[in-house]
Short mmCIF file of C-alpha atoms in Angstrom, two decimals:
data_model
loop_
_atom_site.label_atom_id
_atom_site.label_comp_id
_atom_site.label_asym_id
_atom_site.label_seq_id
_atom_site.Cartn_x
_atom_site.Cartn_y
_atom_site.Cartn_z
CA LEU A 8 64.73 65.29 54.10
CA SER A 9 67.08 65.49 51.64
CA LEU A 10 69.75 68.46 51.72
CA GLU A 11 68.92 68.36 47.37
CA LEU A 12 65.32 69.02 48.14
CA VAL A 13 66.07 71.89 50.59
CA ARG A 14 68.29 73.36 47.86
CA GLU A 15 65.83 73.46 45.07
CA ASP A 16 62.69 74.87 47.27
CA PRO A 17 63.50 78.02 48.96
CA ARG A 18 59.92 77.65 50.61
CA ILE A 19 61.17 75.11 52.93
CA MET A 20 61.64 76.07 56.17
CA LEU A 21 61.97 75.17 59.92
CA CYS A 22 59.31 76.47 61.78
CA TYR A 23 59.19 78.18 65.53
CA ALA A 24 55.98 79.89 65.36
CA TRP A 25 52.72 79.62 62.90
CA ASP A 26 50.82 82.49 61.35
CA GLY A 27 52.74 85.06 64.10
CA GLN A 28 52.05 82.72 67.15
CA PRO A 29 54.95 80.32 69.23
CA LEU A 30 54.46 77.06 67.89
CA ARG A 31 52.41 74.91 70.26
CA GLN A 32 52.92 71.43 71.33
CA LYS A 33 50.11 70.06 69.46
CA HIS A 34 51.30 71.51 66.37
CA GLY A 35 55.26 70.43 66.48
CA PHE A 36 56.75 72.59 69.52
CA PRO A 37 59.73 73.22 69.77
CA LEU A 38 60.66 73.15 66.07
CA ARG A 39 58.78 71.33 62.69
CA VAL A 40 59.71 71.45 59.17
CA TYR A 41 57.38 72.77 56.63
CA ILE A 42 57.52 71.56 52.94
CA PRO A 43 55.50 72.40 50.14
CA ASN A 44 53.72 69.88 48.04
CA LEU A 45 54.15 67.17 50.67
CA TYR A 46 51.79 65.44 52.89
CA GLY A 47 51.56 65.80 56.58
CA MET A 48 53.62 62.34 57.20
CA LYS A 49 56.61 64.32 55.59
CA GLN A 50 56.37 67.35 57.33
CA PRO A 51 58.47 66.13 60.77
CA LYS A 52 57.35 67.88 64.25
CA TRP A 53 58.73 67.91 67.43
CA ILE A 54 62.53 68.73 66.41
CA THR A 55 64.63 68.76 69.10
CA ARG A 56 67.84 67.85 66.99
CA ILE A 57 68.99 67.74 63.57
CA THR A 58 71.79 65.07 62.16
CA ALA A 59 73.02 65.04 58.48
CA VAL A 60 73.60 61.60 57.26
CA GLU A 61 74.94 59.80 54.02
CA ASP A 62 72.29 57.36 53.44
CA TRP A 63 68.54 57.82 53.50
CA GLU A 64 66.74 55.34 55.71
CA PRO A 65 62.86 54.78 55.13
CA GLY A 66 61.05 56.82 57.62
CA TYR A 67 58.26 55.37 60.30
CA TRP A 68 55.25 56.12 57.70
CA VAL A 69 57.13 54.32 54.59
CA VAL A 70 58.01 51.15 56.58
CA ARG A 71 54.27 50.75 57.14
CA GLY A 72 53.43 51.03 53.32
CA TRP A 73 52.86 54.80 52.99
CA SER A 74 54.13 56.66 49.78
CA ALA A 75 58.18 57.43 50.18
CA THR A 76 57.35 60.74 48.08
CA ALA A 77 53.91 61.49 49.69
CA GLU A 78 53.56 64.47 47.26
CA VAL A 79 49.92 66.52 47.45
CA ARG A 80 47.64 65.15 44.93
CA THR A 81 45.58 67.60 43.36
CA THR A 82 41.79 67.58 44.36
CA SER A 83 38.61 69.26 44.08
CA VAL A 84 35.66 69.01 46.52
CA ILE A 85 31.68 70.44 46.10
CA ASP A 86 31.21 71.77 49.67
CA THR A 87 27.70 73.12 48.92
CA ILE A 88 24.75 73.20 46.45
CA ALA A 89 22.82 76.18 47.90
CA ILE A 90 19.19 74.93 47.18
CA ASP A 91 18.19 77.27 49.64
CA SER A 92 19.77 80.20 47.88
CA VAL A 93 18.38 79.97 44.64
CA TYR A 94 18.22 83.51 42.60
CA GLU A 95 16.80 84.62 39.38
CA ALA A 96 18.47 86.75 36.50
CA ASP A 97 17.32 87.53 33.00
CA GLY A 98 14.39 85.07 33.80
CA GLN A 99 16.35 82.28 34.53
CA GLN A 100 16.79 80.66 38.18
CA TYR A 101 20.29 79.72 39.15
CA VAL A 102 21.68 77.67 42.08
CA PRO A 103 24.82 78.37 43.44
CA MET A 104 27.06 75.97 44.28
CA GLY A 105 30.72 75.77 45.48
CA GLY A 106 33.95 74.08 46.95
CA ILE A 107 37.72 74.37 46.95
CA ALA A 108 40.39 72.78 44.81
CA TYR A 109 43.78 72.10 45.94
CA SER A 110 47.18 71.25 44.20
CA GLY A 111 49.91 71.83 46.86
CA ALA A 112 51.94 74.79 45.67
CA ARG A 113 51.99 73.99 42.03
CA GLY A 114 48.60 76.40 41.64
CA ILE A 115 45.18 76.08 40.09
CA SER A 116 44.35 77.15 36.71
CA LYS A 117 40.45 76.21 36.21
CA VAL A 118 37.67 74.19 37.77
CA GLU A 119 34.95 72.89 35.96
CA VAL A 120 31.74 71.16 36.73
CA ARG A 121 29.60 68.82 35.28
CA VAL A 122 25.59 68.31 35.69
CA ASP A 123 24.42 64.73 35.11
CA ASP A 124 26.70 64.13 31.75
CA GLY A 125 26.06 67.20 30.26
CA GLU A 126 29.28 69.47 29.07
CA TRP A 127 31.67 70.47 31.72
CA GLN A 128 31.38 74.50 32.61
CA GLU A 129 34.15 76.59 34.02
CA ALA A 130 33.38 77.69 37.28
CA ARG A 131 34.93 81.08 38.97
CA LEU A 132 38.15 81.14 40.97
CA ARG A 133 38.49 83.40 44.17
CA THR A 134 42.28 84.49 44.30
CA PRO A 135 43.72 82.40 46.97
CA LEU A 136 45.33 83.75 49.91
CA SER A 137 48.88 82.64 48.81
CA GLU A 138 50.40 80.12 46.14
CA THR A 139 49.97 77.26 48.72
CA THR A 140 46.54 77.41 49.72
CA TRP A 141 43.23 76.28 48.10
CA VAL A 142 41.27 77.98 45.82
CA ILE A 143 37.43 78.83 46.38
CA TRP A 144 35.25 78.19 43.62
CA ARG A 145 32.12 78.99 42.38
CA TYR A 146 29.45 77.89 39.28
CA ASP A 147 25.99 79.21 39.32
CA TRP A 148 24.10 76.45 37.91
CA PRO A 149 20.93 77.25 35.56
CA PHE A 150 18.56 75.52 37.67
CA GLU A 151 16.22 72.13 36.42
CA GLU A 152 13.74 70.84 38.98
CA GLY A 153 14.88 67.17 39.51
CA ARG A 154 17.29 64.57 41.23
CA HIS A 155 20.89 65.50 39.67
CA THR A 156 24.50 64.30 39.73
CA PHE A 157 27.21 67.21 39.87
CA THR A 158 31.05 66.38 39.32
CA VAL A 159 33.81 68.57 39.97
CA ARG A 160 37.53 68.62 38.31
CA THR A 161 40.23 70.99 38.73
CA PHE A 162 43.59 71.75 36.43
CA GLU A 163 46.51 72.52 37.97
CA ALA A 164 48.39 76.05 36.92
CA ASP A 165 50.45 74.41 33.78
CA GLY A 166 47.11 72.59 33.17
CA THR A 167 47.63 69.35 34.16
CA PRO A 168 44.26 67.79 34.80
CA GLN A 169 43.39 66.10 38.26
CA ILE A 170 43.38 62.14 38.30
CA ALA A 171 39.83 61.35 37.50
CA ASP A 172 40.85 57.39 38.53
CA ILE A 173 39.74 56.55 41.90
CA ASN A 174 42.13 55.57 44.14
CA PRO A 175 42.23 55.29 47.92
CA ARG A 176 44.13 57.72 50.72
CA ARG A 177 46.53 55.13 51.27
CA PRO A 178 49.58 54.63 50.36
CA ASP A 179 50.21 57.67 48.06
CA GLY A 180 46.67 60.19 48.31
CA ALA A 181 43.45 60.04 47.39
CA THR A 182 42.42 60.78 43.76
CA GLY A 183 39.05 60.75 41.74
CA LEU A 184 36.56 63.20 40.45
CA HIS A 185 33.86 63.99 43.38
CA SER A 186 30.40 63.88 42.59
CA VAL A 187 27.25 64.80 44.72
CA GLU A 188 23.95 63.32 43.89
CA THR A 189 20.79 65.32 45.19
CA ARG A 190 17.14 66.40 44.26
CA VAL A 191 16.65 70.32 43.54
#
């Protein structure tokens, strides 16, 4: 962990408790580091001493081919298409669907859903619990019977879109738009 990074982000902290409870062994007791926007492999646990060094050396995961920076990738997921919760409003039937969007501490400005090859439609967002938690989204889709592909994408607070190209989770974190195909 570089001193420069610690100075840039006041949210970085050494933790001896989590959610008001003493840190448990499986979560990093006696001390762990919390760094917003980085994957867990860059969040050291079970710290018993801290040593300042002049030169950076790649850590355990980096020498095994994982990302040197490990910045959280923006992602969105369809968690449910509530076919059993169809409701009617103004003569139209709707299927509620929802999921989460996450971009570390960069925030989410909007989530959009596309059905088949249609236009992107903006979903409603719940207020997140904090600037570093995921956002829960909901979209009420005007029901059309048949087999459909539902796709979700999100945008960071500054408008940066989620990376659409599909990449595996290793070494830099997964990217790509989440799609679900189902019959309704």
